[in-house]
Coordinates of N, CA and C in Angstrom, one line a residue:
Chain G
X1 N 66.0 120.1 -24.1 CA 66.7 121.4 -24.1 C 67.9 121.4 -25.3
X2 N 67.9 122.3 -25.9 CA 68.8 122.5 -27.2 C 70.2 122.7 -26.4
X3 N 71.2 122.6 -27.3 CA 72.7 122.9 -26.7 C 72.8 124.4 -26.3
X4 N 72.2 125.2 -27.3 CA 72.2 126.8 -26.9 C 71.8 127.0 -25.6
X5 N 70.4 126.4 -25.4 CA 69.8 126.8 -24.0 C 70.7 126.3 -23.0
X6 N 71.3 125.0 -23.1 CA 72.3 124.7 -22.1 C 73.4 125.6 -21.7
X7 N 74.0 125.9 -22.9 CA 75.1 126.9 -22.7 C 74.6 128.3 -22.1
X8 N 73.4 128.6 -22.6 CA 73.2 129.8 -21.8 C 72.8 129.8 -20.5
X9 N 72.3 128.6 -20.1 CA 72.1 128.5 -18.6 C 73.5 128.6 -17.8
X10 N 74.4 127.7 -18.4 CA 75.6 127.6 -17.6 C 76.1 129.1 -17.6
X11 N 76.2 129.9 -18.5 CA 76.6 131.3 -18.5 C 76.2 132.0 -17.5
X12 N 74.6 131.9 -17.4 CA 73.9 132.8 -16.7 C 74.1 132.4 -15.1
X13 N 74.5 131.2 -15.0 CA 74.7 130.9 -13.7 C 76.0 131.3 -13.2
X14 N 77.0 131.1 -14.0 CA 78.2 131.5 -13.6 C 78.5 132.9 -13.5
X15 N 77.8 133.7 -14.5 CA 77.7 135.1 -14.5 C 77.1 135.6 -13.3
X16 N 76.0 135.2 -12.8 CA 75.3 135.9 -11.8 C 76.1 135.4 -10.3
X17 N 76.8 134.3 -10.3 CA 77.8 133.9 -9.2 C 78.8 135.0 -9.3
X18 N 79.4 135.2 -10.3 CA 80.6 136.3 -10.4 C 80.2 137.6 -10.0
X19 N 79.0 138.1 -10.4 CA 78.4 139.3 -10.3 C 78.1 139.5 -8.7
X20 N 77.5 138.4 -8.0 CA 77.2 138.3 -6.8 C 78.4 138.4 -5.8
X21 N 79.4 137.7 -6.3 CA 80.7 137.9 -5.3 C 81.5 139.0 -5.6
X22 N 81.4 139.6 -6.8 CA 82.2 140.8 -6.7 C 81.7 142.2 -6.4
X23 N 80.1 142.2 -6.3 CA 79.6 143.4 -5.6 C 79.2 143.1 -4.2
X24 N 79.8 141.8 -3.4 CA 79.7 141.8 -2.4 C 78.2 141.6 -1.8
X25 N 77.2 141.1 -2.7 CA 75.9 141.1 -2.4 C 75.5 140.0 -1.5
X26 N 76.6 139.0 -1.5 CA 76.4 137.8 -0.4 C 76.7 138.3 0.9
X27 N 77.4 139.3 1.2 CA 78.1 139.7 2.4 C 79.3 139.0 2.8
X28 N 79.8 138.1 1.9 CA 81.1 137.6 2.3 C 81.9 138.5 2.5
X29 N 83.0 138.4 3.4 CA 84.3 139.2 3.4 C 85.5 138.3 2.9
X30 N 85.6 138.5 1.6 CA 86.7 137.8 0.8 C 88.1 138.5 1.2
X31 N 89.1 137.7 1.4 CA 90.3 138.5 1.3 C 90.8 139.1 0.2
X32 N 91.6 140.2 0.3 CA 91.7 141.1 -0.8 C 92.4 140.4 -2.1
X33 N 93.4 139.3 -1.8 CA 93.9 138.8 -2.9 C 92.9 137.9 -3.8
X34 N 91.8 137.3 -2.9 CA 90.9 136.6 -3.5 C 90.1 137.5 -4.6
X35 N 89.7 138.8 -4.0 CA 89.0 139.5 -4.8 C 89.6 140.2 -6.0
X36 N 91.0 140.3 -5.7 CA 91.9 140.6 -7.0 C 92.0 139.6 -8.0
X37 N 91.9 138.3 -7.7 CA 91.6 137.3 -8.7 C 90.4 137.2 -9.2
X38 N 89.4 137.5 -8.4 CA 88.0 137.2 -8.9 C 87.4 138.2 -10.1
X39 N 87.9 139.6 -9.9 CA 87.3 140.4 -11.0 C 87.9 140.2 -12.5
X40 N 88.8 139.9 -12.8 CA 89.1 139.7 -14.2 C 88.8 138.2 -14.8
X41 N 88.2 137.6 -13.8 CA 87.6 136.1 -14.4 C 87.0 136.1 -15.6
X42 N 86.0 136.8 -15.9 CA 85.3 136.5 -17.1 C 86.5 136.9 -18.5
X43 N 87.1 137.9 -18.5 CA 88.2 138.1 -19.4 C 89.1 136.8 -19.4
X44 N 89.7 136.3 -18.1 CA 90.5 135.3 -18.2 C 89.7 133.9 -18.8
X45 N 88.5 133.7 -18.6 CA 87.8 132.6 -19.4 C 87.9 132.7 -20.8
X46 N 87.5 134.3 -21.4 CA 87.5 134.3 -22.7 C 88.8 134.0 -23.2
X47 N 89.9 134.7 -22.8 CA 91.3 134.5 -23.2 C 91.8 133.0 -23.3
X48 N 91.5 132.3 -22.2 CA 91.8 130.8 -22.2 C 91.1 130.0 -23.2
X49 N 89.5 130.4 -23.5 CA 88.9 129.6 -24.4 C 89.7 129.9 -25.8
X50 N 90.0 131.2 -25.9 CA 90.8 131.6 -27.2 C 91.9 130.8 -27.6
X51 N 92.8 130.8 -26.6 CA 94.1 130.0 -26.6 C 93.9 128.5 -26.7
X52 N 92.7 128.0 -26.2 CA 92.4 126.6 -26.3 C 92.1 126.3 -27.8
X53 N 91.3 127.2 -28.3 CA 91.0 127.1 -29.9 C 92.3 127.2 -30.8
X54 N 92.9 128.2 -30.4 CA 94.2 128.4 -31.2 C 95.2 127.1 -31.2
X55 N 95.4 126.5 -29.9 CA 95.9 125.2 -29.7 C 95.6 124.2 -30.4
X56 N 94.2 123.9 -30.4 CA 93.6 122.7 -31.0 C 93.7 122.9 -32.7
X57 N 93.5 124.2 -33.1 CA 93.9 124.3 -34.4 C 95.2 124.0 -34.7
X58 N 96.2 124.5 -34.1 CA 97.8 124.2 -34.4 C 98.0 122.7 -34.4
X59 N 97.3 122.0 -33.3 CA 97.7 120.6 -33.2 C 97.2 120.0 -34.7
X60 N 96.0 120.4 -35.0 CA 95.3 119.7 -36.1 C 96.0 120.0 -37.5
X61 N 96.7 121.3 -37.5 CA 97.3 121.6 -38.8 C 98.6 121.0 -38.8
X62 N 99.3 120.5 -37.4 CA 100.6 120.0 -37.3 C 100.5 118.6 -37.7
X63 N 99.4 117.7 -37.3 CA 99.2 116.5 -37.6 C 98.5 115.9 -38.6
X64 N 97.9 116.8 -39.6 CA 97.0 116.7 -40.6 C 98.0 115.5 -41.6
X65 N 97.4 114.4 -42.1 CA 98.0 113.4 -42.9 C 97.8 114.0 -44.3
X66 N 99.0 113.9 -45.3 CA 98.7 114.1 -46.5 C 98.2 112.8 -47.2
X67 N 97.5 112.7 -48.2 CA 96.9 111.6 -48.6 C 97.5 111.5 -50.0
X68 N 98.8 111.0 -50.1 CA 99.6 110.9 -51.5 C 99.0 110.1 -52.5
X69 N 98.3 108.9 -52.5 CA 97.6 108.1 -53.3 C 96.6 108.8 -53.9
X70 N 95.6 109.2 -52.9 CA 94.4 109.9 -53.3 C 94.9 111.3 -54.0
X71 N 95.8 112.0 -53.9 CA 96.4 113.2 -54.6 C 96.6 112.6 -56.1
X72 N 97.3 111.7 -56.2 CA 97.8 111.1 -57.5 C 96.7 110.8 -58.3
X73 N 95.7 109.9 -57.6 CA 94.7 109.4 -58.4 C 93.7 110.5 -58.8
X74 N 93.5 111.7 -58.0 CA 92.6 112.8 -58.3 C 93.2 113.6 -59.5
X75 N 94.4 113.7 -59.2 CA 95.1 114.7 -60.5 C 95.1 113.9 -61.8
X76 N 95.3 112.4 -61.9 CA 95.1 111.8 -63.2 C 93.8 111.9 -63.5
X77 N 92.7 111.7 -62.7 CA 91.3 111.8 -63.1 C 91.0 113.1 -63.7
X78 N 91.8 114.1 -63.1 CA 91.5 115.6 -63.6 C 91.9 115.6 -65.0
X79 N 93.2 115.0 -65.3 CA 93.7 115.2 -66.6 C 92.9 114.4 -67.5
X80 N 92.5 113.2 -67.2 CA 91.6 112.5 -68.0 C 90.3 113.3 -68.4
X81 N 89.7 113.6 -67.5 CA 88.6 114.5 -67.7 C 88.7 115.6 -68.6
X82 N 90.1 116.4 -68.5 CA 90.4 117.7 -69.3 C 90.6 117.0 -70.7
X83 N 91.3 116.0 -71.0 CA 91.4 115.4 -72.3 C 90.2 115.1 -73.0
X84 N 89.2 114.3 -72.1 CA 88.1 114.0 -72.6 C 87.0 115.2 -73.2
X85 N 87.0 116.3 -72.4 CA 86.3 117.3 -72.6 C 86.9 118.3 -73.7
X86 N 88.1 118.2 -73.9 CA 88.9 119.0 -75.0 C 88.6 118.3 -76.3
X87 N 88.5 117.0 -76.1 CA 88.2 116.2 -77.5 C 86.7 116.5 -77.8
X88 N 85.7 116.6 -77.0 CA 84.4 116.8 -77.2 C 84.1 118.3 -77.8
X89 N 85.3 119.1 -77.8 CA 85.2 120.3 -78.2 C 85.1 121.6 -77.1
X90 N 85.1 121.4 -76.0 CA 85.0 122.3 -75.0 C 86.1 123.0 -74.8
X91 N 86.2 124.4 -74.9 CA 87.5 125.1 -74.9 C 87.8 125.5 -73.3
X92 N 88.8 125.4 -72.9 CA 89.3 125.8 -71.4 C 89.8 127.3 -71.6
Chain Y
X1 N 102.3 111.8 -40.9 CA 102.4 113.0 -40.3 C 102.6 114.4 -41.6
X2 N 102.1 115.5 -41.1 CA 101.8 116.6 -42.3 C 103.4 117.1 -42.6
X3 N 103.4 117.7 -43.8 CA 104.7 117.8 -44.2 C 105.3 119.2 -43.8
X4 N 106.6 119.6 -43.9 CA 107.2 120.7 -43.6 C 106.6 122.0 -43.0
X5 N 106.1 122.9 -43.8 CA 105.7 124.1 -43.4 C 104.4 123.9 -42.5
X6 N 103.6 122.7 -42.9 CA 102.4 122.6 -41.8 C 102.8 122.4 -40.5
X7 N 103.7 121.3 -40.4 CA 104.1 121.3 -39.0 C 104.6 122.5 -38.1
X8 N 105.4 123.5 -38.9 CA 106.1 124.3 -38.6 C 105.0 125.3 -37.9
X9 N 104.1 125.7 -38.9 CA 102.9 126.7 -38.6 C 102.3 126.1 -37.4
X10 N 101.9 124.6 -37.4 CA 101.1 124.0 -36.3 C 101.6 124.4 -35.1
X11 N 103.1 123.9 -35.0 CA 103.7 123.9 -33.6 C 103.8 125.4 -33.3
X12 N 104.2 126.5 -34.2 CA 104.2 127.8 -33.9 C 103.0 128.3 -33.2
X13 N 101.7 127.8 -33.9 CA 100.5 128.2 -33.2 C 100.5 127.6 -31.8
X14 N 100.8 126.4 -31.7 CA 100.6 125.8 -30.1 C 101.5 126.5 -29.3
X15 N 102.8 127.0 -29.8 CA 103.9 127.6 -28.8 C 103.4 129.0 -28.4
X16 N 102.7 129.7 -29.5 CA 102.0 131.1 -29.1 C 100.9 131.1 -28.0
X17 N 100.1 130.1 -28.2 CA 98.9 129.9 -27.4 C 99.4 129.7 -26.0
X18 N 100.4 128.7 -25.9 CA 100.8 128.4 -24.7 C 101.7 129.5 -24.1
X19 N 102.4 130.2 -24.7 CA 103.0 131.5 -24.1 C 101.9 132.4 -23.5
X20 N 101.0 132.7 -24.2 CA 99.8 133.7 -23.9 C 99.2 133.1 -22.8
X21 N 98.8 131.8 -22.6 CA 98.2 131.2 -21.6 C 98.9 131.3 -20.3
X22 N 100.1 130.9 -20.4 CA 101.0 131.0 -19.0 C 101.1 132.3 -18.6
X23 N 101.5 133.3 -19.5 CA 101.7 134.6 -19.1 C 100.4 135.3 -18.3
X24 N 99.2 135.0 -19.0 CA 97.9 135.5 -18.6 C 97.6 134.9 -17.4
X25 N 97.8 133.5 -17.2 CA 97.5 132.8 -16.0 C 98.4 133.3 -14.8
X26 N 99.5 133.6 -14.9 CA 100.5 134.1 -13.9 C 99.9 135.4 -13.6
X27 N 99.6 136.4 -14.6 CA 99.2 137.7 -14.5 C 98.0 137.7 -13.5
X28 N 97.0 136.9 -14.0 CA 95.5 137.1 -13.2 C 95.4 136.4 -11.9
X29 N 96.2 135.0 -12.0 CA 95.7 134.1 -10.9 C 96.9 134.0 -9.8
X30 N 98.2 134.1 -10.2 CA 99.3 133.8 -9.3 C 99.7 135.0 -8.7
X31 N 99.7 136.3 -9.3 CA 100.4 137.6 -9.0 C 99.8 138.0 -7.7
X32 N 98.4 138.0 -7.5 CA 97.8 138.5 -6.2 C 98.3 137.8 -5.0
X33 N 98.7 136.5 -5.2 CA 99.1 135.8 -3.9 C 100.6 135.8 -3.7
X34 N 101.3 136.7 -4.5 CA 102.8 136.8 -4.1 C 102.9 138.2 -3.5
X35 N 103.8 138.2 -2.7 CA 104.1 139.6 -2.0 C 104.5 140.7 -2.9
X36 N 103.9 141.8 -2.7 CA 104.1 142.8 -3.5 C 105.5 143.5 -3.7
X37 N 106.4 143.1 -2.7 CA 107.7 143.6 -2.8 C 108.6 142.5 -3.7
X38 N 108.1 141.7 -4.1 CA 108.8 140.4 -4.9 C 109.1 141.1 -6.2
X39 N 110.4 140.6 -6.7 CA 110.9 141.3 -8.0 C 110.1 140.8 -9.0
X40 N 109.2 139.8 -9.3 CA 108.7 139.2 -10.2 C 107.6 140.3 -10.7
X41 N 107.0 141.2 -9.8 CA 106.1 142.0 -10.4 C 106.4 143.0 -11.4
X42 N 107.9 143.3 -11.3 CA 108.5 144.1 -12.5 C 108.0 143.6 -13.9
X43 N 108.0 142.4 -14.1 CA 107.9 141.8 -15.3 C 106.3 141.7 -15.7
X44 N 105.2 142.4 -15.1 CA 104.0 142.4 -15.3 C 103.4 143.8 -15.2
X45 N 102.5 144.2 -16.2 CA 101.9 145.5 -16.3 C 101.1 145.7 -15.1
X46 N 100.3 146.9 -14.8 CA 99.3 147.0 -13.7 C 98.1 146.4 -14.2
X47 N 97.5 145.9 -13.1 CA 96.5 144.8 -13.2 C 95.3 145.2 -14.1
X48 N 95.1 146.5 -14.1 CA 93.9 147.0 -15.1 C 94.0 146.6 -16.6
X49 N 95.4 146.5 -17.0 CA 95.7 146.1 -18.4 C 95.3 144.5 -18.5
X50 N 95.1 143.9 -17.5 CA 94.7 142.5 -17.7 C 93.4 142.1 -18.3
X51 N 92.6 143.3 -18.0 CA 91.3 143.3 -18.7 C 91.3 144.1 -20.1
X52 N 92.0 145.3 -20.0 CA 91.8 146.3 -21.0 C 92.5 145.7 -22.2
X53 N 93.6 145.1 -22.1 CA 94.2 144.6 -23.3 C 93.4 143.5 -24.2
X54 N 92.9 142.3 -23.5 CA 92.0 141.5 -24.4 C 90.7 142.2 -24.6
X55 N 90.3 143.1 -24.0 CA 89.0 143.8 -24.5 C 89.3 144.5 -25.8
X56 N 90.4 145.4 -25.8 CA 90.8 146.0 -27.1 C 91.2 145.1 -28.1
X57 N 91.8 144.1 -27.8 CA 92.1 143.1 -28.8 C 90.8 142.5 -29.6
X58 N 89.8 142.2 -28.7 CA 88.6 141.7 -29.1 C 87.9 142.6 -30.1
X59 N 87.8 143.9 -29.6 CA 87.2 144.9 -30.3 C 87.9 145.1 -31.6
X60 N 89.1 145.3 -31.8 CA 89.9 145.2 -32.9 C 89.6 144.3 -33.9
X61 N 89.6 142.9 -33.3 CA 89.1 141.6 -34.3 C 87.8 141.8 -34.7
X62 N 86.8 142.2 -34.0 CA 85.5 142.6 -34.5 C 85.7 143.7 -35.6
X63 N 86.3 144.6 -35.4 CA 86.4 145.8 -36.4 C 86.9 145.1 -37.7
X64 N 88.0 144.2 -37.7 CA 88.5 143.8 -38.8 C 87.6 142.8 -39.6
X65 N 86.9 142.0 -38.8 CA 85.9 141.0 -39.1 C 84.7 141.9 -40.0
X66 N 84.2 142.9 -39.4 CA 83.1 143.9 -39.9 C 83.7 144.3 -41.3
X67 N 85.0 144.9 -41.2 CA 85.5 145.5 -42.4 C 85.6 144.6 -43.5
X68 N 86.0 143.2 -43.3 CA 86.3 142.4 -44.3 C 85.0 141.9 -45.0
X69 N 83.9 141.8 -44.1 CA 82.6 141.5 -44.6 C 82.0 142.5 -45.5
X70 N 82.4 143.9 -45.1 CA 81.7 144.9 -46.0 C 82.4 145.0 -47.1
X71 N 83.8 144.7 -47.1 CA 84.5 144.8 -48.3 C 84.1 143.6 -49.5
X72 N 83.8 142.4 -48.8 CA 83.5 141.4 -49.9 C 82.1 141.8 -50.5
X73 N 81.3 142.3 -49.4 CA 79.8 142.5 -50.0 C 79.7 143.5 -51.0
X74 N 80.5 144.8 -50.9 CA 80.7 145.5 -51.8 C 81.2 145.2 -53.2
X75 N 82.2 144.1 -53.0 CA 82.9 143.7 -54.4 C 81.8 142.7 -55.0
X76 N 81.0 142.1 -54.2 CA 80.1 141.2 -55.0 C 79.1 142.1 -55.5
X77 N 78.5 143.1 -55.0 CA 77.5 143.9 -55.5 C 78.0 144.7 -56.7
X78 N 79.3 145.1 -56.8 CA 79.7 145.6 -57.9 C 79.8 144.7 -59.2
X79 N 80.1 143.4 -58.7 CA 80.2 142.4 -59.9 C 78.8 142.0 -60.4
X80 N 77.8 142.0 -59.3 CA 76.5 141.8 -60.0 C 75.8 143.0 -60.8
X81 N 76.3 144.2 -60.3 CA 75.9 145.4 -61.1 C 76.5 145.6 -62.5
X82 N 77.7 145.0 -62.8 CA 78.3 144.9 -64.1 C 77.6 143.9 -64.8
X83 N 77.3 142.7 -64.4 CA 76.7 141.6 -65.3 C 75.3 142.1 -65.8
X84 N 74.7 143.1 -64.9 CA 73.3 143.2 -65.2 C 73.1 144.1 -66.5

């Protein structure tokens, strides 16, 4: 089973559970406060997923290491290549 | 560690996401269990907005993404037409 099919299964199961609970199809008498928590849950899941994504991106942006040596080496290599090509007659 | 602006931007993103998450969690999950006469309800909008605002924001995001794609496609079409 591919990852996509797995995700769709999980979504289908959770979605049908939520629909069954909110429409009262199971005949359960949930207290009013529980019903109030239940019906915005899909939106809540989406917002939390978005927040988690933003959080991960923020953490990785803040902890990304600058590679000083690699930068210097790359820049010197670029200058070498430019000088070489200019000598061979290529105009920039 | 990343330098200056990177750290600030990254920590800013983390802070924004934490603020949004805690406010939204309090709104959706904690508020129904708090007595309706408590003063904290003053800081939260009516419950219907808890679904309406993320929905509207999501639609706006889709709109901007669509507009951006349209703009890029039109621009690349104009470039290919010029070189033909």
